Tab-separated table of N, CA, C and O in Angstrom:
chain	number	residue	atom	x	y	z
A	1	UNK	N	3.811	-22.636	-6.004
A	1	UNK	CA	3.003	-22.032	-4.964
A	1	UNK	C	1.722	-21.485	-5.592
A	1	UNK	O	1.737	-20.929	-6.680
A	2	UNK	N	0.638	-21.617	-4.869
A	2	UNK	CA	-0.654	-21.120	-5.342
A	2	UNK	C	-0.871	-19.684	-4.878
A	2	UNK	O	-0.529	-19.321	-3.759
A	3	UNK	N	-1.452	-18.877	-5.758
A	3	UNK	CA	-1.754	-17.479	-5.451
A	3	UNK	C	-3.206	-17.190	-5.751
A	3	UNK	O	-3.777	-17.725	-6.691
A	4	UNK	N	-3.806	-16.342	-4.927
A	4	UNK	CA	-5.139	-15.823	-5.187
A	4	UNK	C	-4.943	-14.450	-5.814
A	4	UNK	O	-4.377	-13.558	-5.197
A	5	UNK	N	-5.376	-14.285	-7.058
A	5	UNK	CA	-5.132	-13.044	-7.773
A	5	UNK	C	-6.233	-12.766	-8.777
A	5	UNK	O	-7.150	-13.559	-8.936
A	6	UNK	N	-6.128	-11.626	-9.457
A	6	UNK	CA	-7.128	-11.236	-10.433
A	6	UNK	C	-6.755	-11.720	-11.823
A	6	UNK	O	-5.589	-11.719	-12.205
A	7	UNK	N	-7.785	-12.094	-12.564
A	7	UNK	CA	-7.652	-12.428	-13.972
A	7	UNK	C	-8.508	-11.425	-14.728
A	7	UNK	O	-9.697	-11.289	-14.449
A	8	UNK	N	-7.907	-10.725	-15.664
A	8	UNK	CA	-8.637	-9.666	-16.373
A	8	UNK	C	-9.525	-10.258	-17.453
A	8	UNK	O	-9.110	-11.099	-18.235
A	9	UNK	N	-10.761	-9.793	-17.474
A	9	UNK	CA	-11.721	-10.144	-18.518
A	9	UNK	C	-12.400	-8.856	-18.946
A	9	UNK	O	-12.238	-7.815	-18.321
A	10	UNK	N	-13.157	-8.895	-20.000
A	10	UNK	CA	-13.858	-7.694	-20.445
A	10	UNK	C	-13.222	-7.107	-21.682
A	10	UNK	O	-12.184	-7.546	-22.151
A	11	UNK	N	-13.876	-6.084	-22.197
A	11	UNK	CA	-13.421	-5.452	-23.426
A	11	UNK	C	-12.351	-4.407	-23.156
A	11	UNK	O	-12.075	-4.061	-22.014
A	12	UNK	N	-11.808	-3.887	-24.225
A	12	UNK	CA	-10.819	-2.826	-24.130
A	12	UNK	C	-11.436	-1.604	-23.454
A	12	UNK	O	-12.558	-1.204	-23.771
A	13	UNK	N	-10.733	-1.057	-22.489
A	13	UNK	CA	-11.156	0.103	-21.700
A	13	UNK	C	-12.394	-0.145	-20.841
A	13	UNK	O	-12.995	0.797	-20.327
A	14	UNK	N	-12.816	-1.373	-20.738
A	14	UNK	CA	-13.925	-1.739	-19.854
A	14	UNK	C	-13.536	-2.990	-19.069
A	14	UNK	O	-14.100	-4.063	-19.254
A	15	UNK	N	-12.564	-2.846	-18.172
A	15	UNK	CA	-12.056	-4.034	-17.491
A	15	UNK	C	-13.009	-4.543	-16.426
A	15	UNK	O	-13.778	-3.800	-15.825
A	16	UNK	N	-12.974	-5.817	-16.216
A	16	UNK	CA	-13.557	-6.453	-15.057
A	16	UNK	C	-12.628	-7.609	-14.727
A	16	UNK	O	-11.862	-8.063	-15.565
A	17	UNK	N	-12.679	-8.038	-13.499
A	17	UNK	CA	-11.701	-9.016	-13.029
A	17	UNK	C	-12.399	-10.169	-12.331
A	17	UNK	O	-13.406	-9.988	-11.659
A	18	UNK	N	-11.823	-11.351	-12.477
A	18	UNK	CA	-12.277	-12.527	-11.743
A	18	UNK	C	-11.231	-12.841	-10.686
A	18	UNK	O	-10.032	-12.814	-10.965
A	19	UNK	N	-11.680	-13.133	-9.498
A	19	UNK	CA	-10.788	-13.534	-8.421
A	19	UNK	C	-10.575	-15.033	-8.556
A	19	UNK	O	-11.534	-15.807	-8.475
A	20	UNK	N	-9.333	-15.435	-8.795
A	20	UNK	CA	-9.043	-16.834	-9.091
A	20	UNK	C	-7.860	-17.325	-8.265
A	20	UNK	O	-7.069	-16.541	-7.749
A	21	UNK	N	-7.755	-18.642	-8.172
A	21	UNK	CA	-6.589	-19.298	-7.594
A	21	UNK	C	-5.860	-19.964	-8.746
A	21	UNK	O	-6.457	-20.697	-9.527
A	22	UNK	N	-4.557	-19.657	-8.858
A	22	UNK	CA	-3.742	-20.250	-9.920
A	22	UNK	C	-2.300	-20.326	-9.456
A	22	UNK	O	-1.942	-19.751	-8.435
A	23	UNK	N	-1.486	-21.045	-10.214
A	23	UNK	CA	-0.071	-21.131	-9.900
A	23	UNK	C	0.574	-19.763	-10.051
A	23	UNK	O	0.234	-19.004	-10.958
A	24	UNK	N	1.515	-19.450	-9.184
A	24	UNK	CA	2.152	-18.132	-9.228
A	24	UNK	C	3.017	-17.964	-10.469
A	24	UNK	O	3.311	-16.837	-10.868
A	25	UNK	N	3.421	-19.054	-11.108
A	25	UNK	CA	4.274	-18.968	-12.291
A	25	UNK	C	3.486	-18.862	-13.586
A	25	UNK	O	4.068	-18.600	-14.636
A	26	UNK	N	2.171	-19.053	-13.528
A	26	UNK	CA	1.371	-18.998	-14.750
A	26	UNK	C	1.074	-17.549	-15.126
A	26	UNK	O	1.037	-16.665	-14.269
A	27	UNK	N	0.839	-17.275	-16.420
A	27	UNK	CA	0.539	-15.908	-16.839
A	27	UNK	C	-0.811	-15.431	-16.305
A	27	UNK	O	-1.629	-16.232	-15.859
A	28	UNK	N	-1.046	-14.133	-16.373
A	28	UNK	CA	-2.266	-13.536	-15.812
A	28	UNK	C	-3.530	-14.184	-16.349
A	28	UNK	O	-4.481	-14.421	-15.619
A	29	UNK	N	-3.562	-14.461	-17.638
A	29	UNK	CA	-4.743	-15.054	-18.242
A	29	UNK	C	-4.570	-16.550	-18.469
A	29	UNK	O	-5.206	-17.125	-19.340
A	30	UNK	N	-3.749	-17.181	-17.658
A	30	UNK	CA	-3.459	-18.604	-17.813
A	30	UNK	C	-4.520	-19.498	-17.204
A	30	UNK	O	-5.638	-19.076	-16.901
A	31	UNK	N	-4.129	-20.753	-16.995
A	31	UNK	CA	-5.043	-21.782	-16.504
A	31	UNK	C	-5.433	-21.519	-15.048
A	31	UNK	O	-4.594	-21.292	-14.193
A	32	UNK	N	-6.725	-21.590	-14.792
A	32	UNK	CA	-7.288	-21.316	-13.474
A	32	UNK	C	-7.547	-22.623	-12.745
A	32	UNK	O	-8.049	-23.584	-13.331
A	33	UNK	N	-7.236	-22.657	-11.460
A	33	UNK	CA	-7.546	-23.820	-10.632
A	33	UNK	C	-8.946	-23.686	-10.043
A	33	UNK	O	-9.730	-24.623	-10.069
A	34	UNK	N	-9.268	-22.483	-9.536
A	34	UNK	CA	-10.571	-22.243	-8.906
A	34	UNK	C	-10.972	-20.787	-9.071
A	34	UNK	O	-10.159	-19.898	-8.885
A	35	UNK	N	-12.228	-20.543	-9.441
A	35	UNK	CA	-12.773	-19.188	-9.511
A	35	UNK	C	-13.522	-18.886	-8.232
A	35	UNK	O	-14.369	-19.665	-7.803
A	36	UNK	N	-13.227	-17.731	-7.619
A	36	UNK	CA	-13.805	-17.413	-6.321
A	36	UNK	C	-14.641	-16.144	-6.286
A	36	UNK	O	-15.264	-15.857	-5.274
A	37	UNK	N	-14.640	-15.383	-7.353
A	37	UNK	CA	-15.430	-14.166	-7.309
A	37	UNK	C	-15.245	-13.304	-8.538
A	37	UNK	O	-14.602	-13.697	-9.507
A	38	UNK	N	-15.827	-12.106	-8.450
A	38	UNK	CA	-15.882	-11.180	-9.578
A	38	UNK	C	-15.791	-9.761	-9.033
A	38	UNK	O	-16.362	-9.451	-7.993
A	39	UNK	N	-15.054	-8.883	-9.737
A	39	UNK	CA	-14.956	-7.480	-9.338
A	39	UNK	C	-14.969	-6.605	-10.582
A	39	UNK	O	-14.205	-6.826	-11.515
A	40	UNK	N	-15.856	-5.611	-10.586
A	40	UNK	CA	-15.925	-4.649	-11.671
A	40	UNK	C	-15.545	-3.284	-11.088
A	40	UNK	O	-16.313	-2.697	-10.334
A	41	UNK	N	-14.352	-2.753	-11.417
A	41	UNK	CA	-13.919	-1.484	-10.823
A	41	UNK	C	-14.694	-0.270	-11.324
A	41	UNK	O	-14.695	0.768	-10.654
A	42	UNK	N	-15.363	-0.379	-12.439
A	42	UNK	CA	-16.111	0.758	-12.976
A	42	UNK	C	-17.402	0.962	-12.185
A	42	UNK	O	-17.731	2.071	-11.770
A	43	UNK	N	-18.157	-0.117	-11.962
A	43	UNK	CA	-19.413	-0.028	-11.213
A	43	UNK	C	-19.242	-0.366	-9.742
A	43	UNK	O	-20.202	-0.313	-8.982
A	44	UNK	N	-18.029	-0.754	-9.345
A	44	UNK	CA	-17.709	-1.165	-7.967
A	44	UNK	C	-18.509	-2.399	-7.539
A	44	UNK	O	-18.728	-2.623	-6.350
A	45	UNK	N	-18.955	-3.191	-8.491
A	45	UNK	CA	-19.691	-4.413	-8.195
A	45	UNK	C	-18.709	-5.481	-7.724
A	45	UNK	O	-17.667	-5.690	-8.325
A	46	UNK	N	-19.055	-6.166	-6.646
A	46	UNK	CA	-18.190	-7.174	-6.064
A	46	UNK	C	-19.032	-8.370	-5.646
A	46	UNK	O	-19.992	-8.220	-4.888
A	47	UNK	N	-18.690	-9.533	-6.156
A	47	UNK	CA	-19.358	-10.775	-5.769
A	47	UNK	C	-18.268	-11.768	-5.402
A	47	UNK	O	-17.376	-12.040	-6.197
A	48	UNK	N	-18.334	-12.301	-4.174
A	48	UNK	CA	-17.302	-13.201	-3.696
A	48	UNK	C	-17.909	-14.467	-3.107
A	48	UNK	O	-18.968	-14.423	-2.489
A	49	UNK	N	-17.209	-15.562	-3.282
A	49	UNK	CA	-17.556	-16.825	-2.648
A	49	UNK	C	-16.786	-16.868	-1.337
A	49	UNK	O	-15.635	-17.299	-1.291
A	50	UNK	N	-17.401	-16.411	-0.260
A	50	UNK	CA	-16.714	-16.257	1.016
A	50	UNK	C	-16.216	-17.574	1.583
A	50	UNK	O	-15.109	-17.652	2.115
A	51	UNK	N	-17.024	-18.627	1.468
A	51	UNK	CA	-16.612	-19.933	1.981
A	51	UNK	C	-15.408	-20.461	1.211
A	51	UNK	O	-14.474	-21.006	1.793
A	52	UNK	N	-15.423	-20.276	-0.089
A	52	UNK	CA	-14.309	-20.730	-0.916
A	52	UNK	C	-13.031	-19.959	-0.626
A	52	UNK	O	-11.942	-20.540	-0.581
A	53	UNK	N	-13.151	-18.655	-0.413
A	53	UNK	CA	-11.983	-17.832	-0.106
A	53	UNK	C	-11.388	-18.259	1.227
A	53	UNK	O	-10.175	-18.438	1.349
A	54	UNK	N	-12.234	-18.433	2.230
A	54	UNK	CA	-11.752	-18.841	3.551
A	54	UNK	C	-11.097	-20.216	3.495
A	54	UNK	O	-10.052	-20.439	4.105
A	55	UNK	N	-11.673	-21.131	2.742
A	55	UNK	CA	-11.109	-22.473	2.593
A	55	UNK	C	-9.723	-22.406	1.962
A	55	UNK	O	-8.787	-23.044	2.430
A	56	UNK	N	-9.583	-21.617	0.901
A	56	UNK	CA	-8.297	-21.510	0.217
A	56	UNK	C	-7.241	-20.855	1.113
A	56	UNK	O	-6.092	-21.295	1.143
A	57	UNK	N	-7.623	-19.822	1.858
A	57	UNK	CA	-6.672	-19.165	2.756
A	57	UNK	C	-6.220	-20.101	3.866
A	57	UNK	O	-5.055	-20.088	4.260
A	58	UNK	N	-7.131	-20.915	4.377
A	58	UNK	CA	-6.778	-21.884	5.420
A	58	UNK	C	-5.859	-22.979	4.896
A	58	UNK	O	-5.131	-23.600	5.670
A	59	UNK	N	-5.895	-23.240	3.592
A	59	UNK	CA	-5.045	-24.264	2.998
A	59	UNK	C	-3.730	-23.704	2.482
A	59	UNK	O	-3.027	-24.384	1.736
A	60	UNK	N	-3.388	-22.474	2.812
A	60	UNK	CA	-2.071	-21.942	2.513
A	60	UNK	C	-1.930	-21.154	1.230
A	60	UNK	O	-0.815	-20.856	0.819
A	61	UNK	N	-3.028	-20.794	0.588
A	61	UNK	CA	-2.948	-19.987	-0.631
A	61	UNK	C	-2.606	-18.552	-0.239
A	61	UNK	O	-3.194	-17.988	0.671
A	62	UNK	N	-1.615	-17.973	-0.919
A	62	UNK	CA	-1.203	-16.597	-0.655
A	62	UNK	C	-1.996	-15.650	-1.555
A	62	UNK	O	-2.388	-16.013	-2.658
A	63	UNK	N	-2.207	-14.422	-1.085
A	63	UNK	CA	-2.907	-13.418	-1.888
A	63	UNK	C	-1.910	-12.404	-2.420
A	63	UNK	O	-0.867	-12.176	-1.820
A	64	UNK	N	-2.256	-11.786	-3.536
A	64	UNK	CA	-1.464	-10.667	-4.020
A	64	UNK	C	-1.848	-9.438	-3.203
A	64	UNK	O	-2.856	-9.432	-2.492
A	65	UNK	N	-1.050	-8.378	-3.303
A	65	UNK	CA	-1.321	-7.167	-2.534
A	65	UNK	C	-2.667	-6.554	-2.893
A	65	UNK	O	-3.401	-6.087	-2.022
A	66	UNK	N	-3.010	-6.545	-4.181
A	66	UNK	CA	-4.270	-5.941	-4.620
A	66	UNK	C	-5.453	-6.711	-4.055
A	66	UNK	O	-6.414	-6.130	-3.537
A	67	UNK	N	-5.403	-8.027	-4.113
A	67	UNK	CA	-6.485	-8.857	-3.585
A	67	UNK	C	-6.564	-8.702	-2.071
A	67	UNK	O	-7.653	-8.592	-1.501
A	68	UNK	N	-5.413	-8.667	-1.405
A	68	UNK	CA	-5.385	-8.505	0.043
A	68	UNK	C	-6.034	-7.183	0.451
A	68	UNK	O	-6.832	-7.129	1.390
A	69	UNK	N	-5.712	-6.099	-0.266
A	69	UNK	CA	-6.310	-4.794	0.033
A	69	UNK	C	-7.817	-4.807	-0.191
A	69	UNK	O	-8.573	-4.224	0.595
A	70	UNK	N	-8.284	-5.465	-1.249
A	70	UNK	CA	-9.712	-5.552	-1.525
A	70	UNK	C	-10.441	-6.317	-0.424
A	70	UNK	O	-11.499	-5.899	0.043
A	71	UNK	N	-9.859	-7.415	0.032
A	71	UNK	CA	-10.480	-8.209	1.092
A	71	UNK	C	-10.483	-7.453	2.421
A	71	UNK	O	-11.459	-7.498	3.163
A	72	UNK	N	-9.410	-6.730	2.711
A	72	UNK	CA	-9.362	-5.940	3.946
A	72	UNK	C	-10.380	-4.810	3.916
A	72	UNK	O	-11.040	-4.527	4.913
A	73	UNK	N	-10.494	-4.136	2.772
A	73	UNK	CA	-11.425	-3.019	2.643
A	73	UNK	C	-12.861	-3.461	2.865
A	73	UNK	O	-13.687	-2.706	3.370
A	74	UNK	N	-13.167	-4.706	2.509
A	74	UNK	CA	-14.520	-5.219	2.681
A	74	UNK	C	-14.685	-6.016	3.957
A	74	UNK	O	-15.703	-6.663	4.165
A	75	UNK	N	-13.687	-5.995	4.835
A	75	UNK	CA	-13.787	-6.633	6.138
A	75	UNK	C	-13.740	-8.151	6.087
A	75	UNK	O	-14.153	-8.804	7.041
A	76	UNK	N	-13.200	-8.718	5.042
A	76	UNK	CA	-13.158	-10.166	4.908
A	76	UNK	C	-11.837	-10.751	5.384
A	76	UNK	O	-11.716	-11.937	5.580
A	77	UNK	N	-10.862	-9.897	5.595
A	77	UNK	CA	-9.544	-10.358	5.994
A	77	UNK	C	-9.047	-9.488	7.127
A	77	UNK	O	-9.012	-8.274	7.003
A	78	UNK	N	-8.688	-10.121	8.241
A	78	UNK	CA	-8.157	-9.377	9.384
A	78	UNK	C	-6.712	-9.010	9.086
A	78	UNK	O	-5.965	-9.794	8.539
A	79	UNK	N	-6.327	-7.808	9.450
A	79	UNK	CA	-4.953	-7.374	9.224
A	79	UNK	C	-4.030	-8.140	10.159
A	79	UNK	O	-4.247	-8.217	11.358
A	80	UNK	N	-3.001	-8.725	9.581
A	80	UNK	CA	-2.049	-9.523	10.339
A	80	UNK	C	-0.843	-8.640	10.642
A	80	UNK	O	-0.234	-8.074	9.756
A	81	UNK	N	-0.523	-8.511	11.924
A	81	UNK	CA	0.626	-7.690	12.299
A	81	UNK	C	1.692	-8.517	12.950
A	81	UNK	O	1.488	-9.575	13.440
């Protein structure tokens, strides 16, 4: 199964994350299928490929809770009840 999740990059104590699509069984820093964005929690900088994210979600890619919360907070994902 494919998951949309964060891949950690950056130096020690200065994390930044890439929003990627990868197999759910692969390790956090494993092989990436598609890169969809960037998030820096220190500066709150966020850059997303909205068309790519929407395409992946329409094709059945699941998000992790952290990614889902980030997308909801920025109004990119409607809450499903």
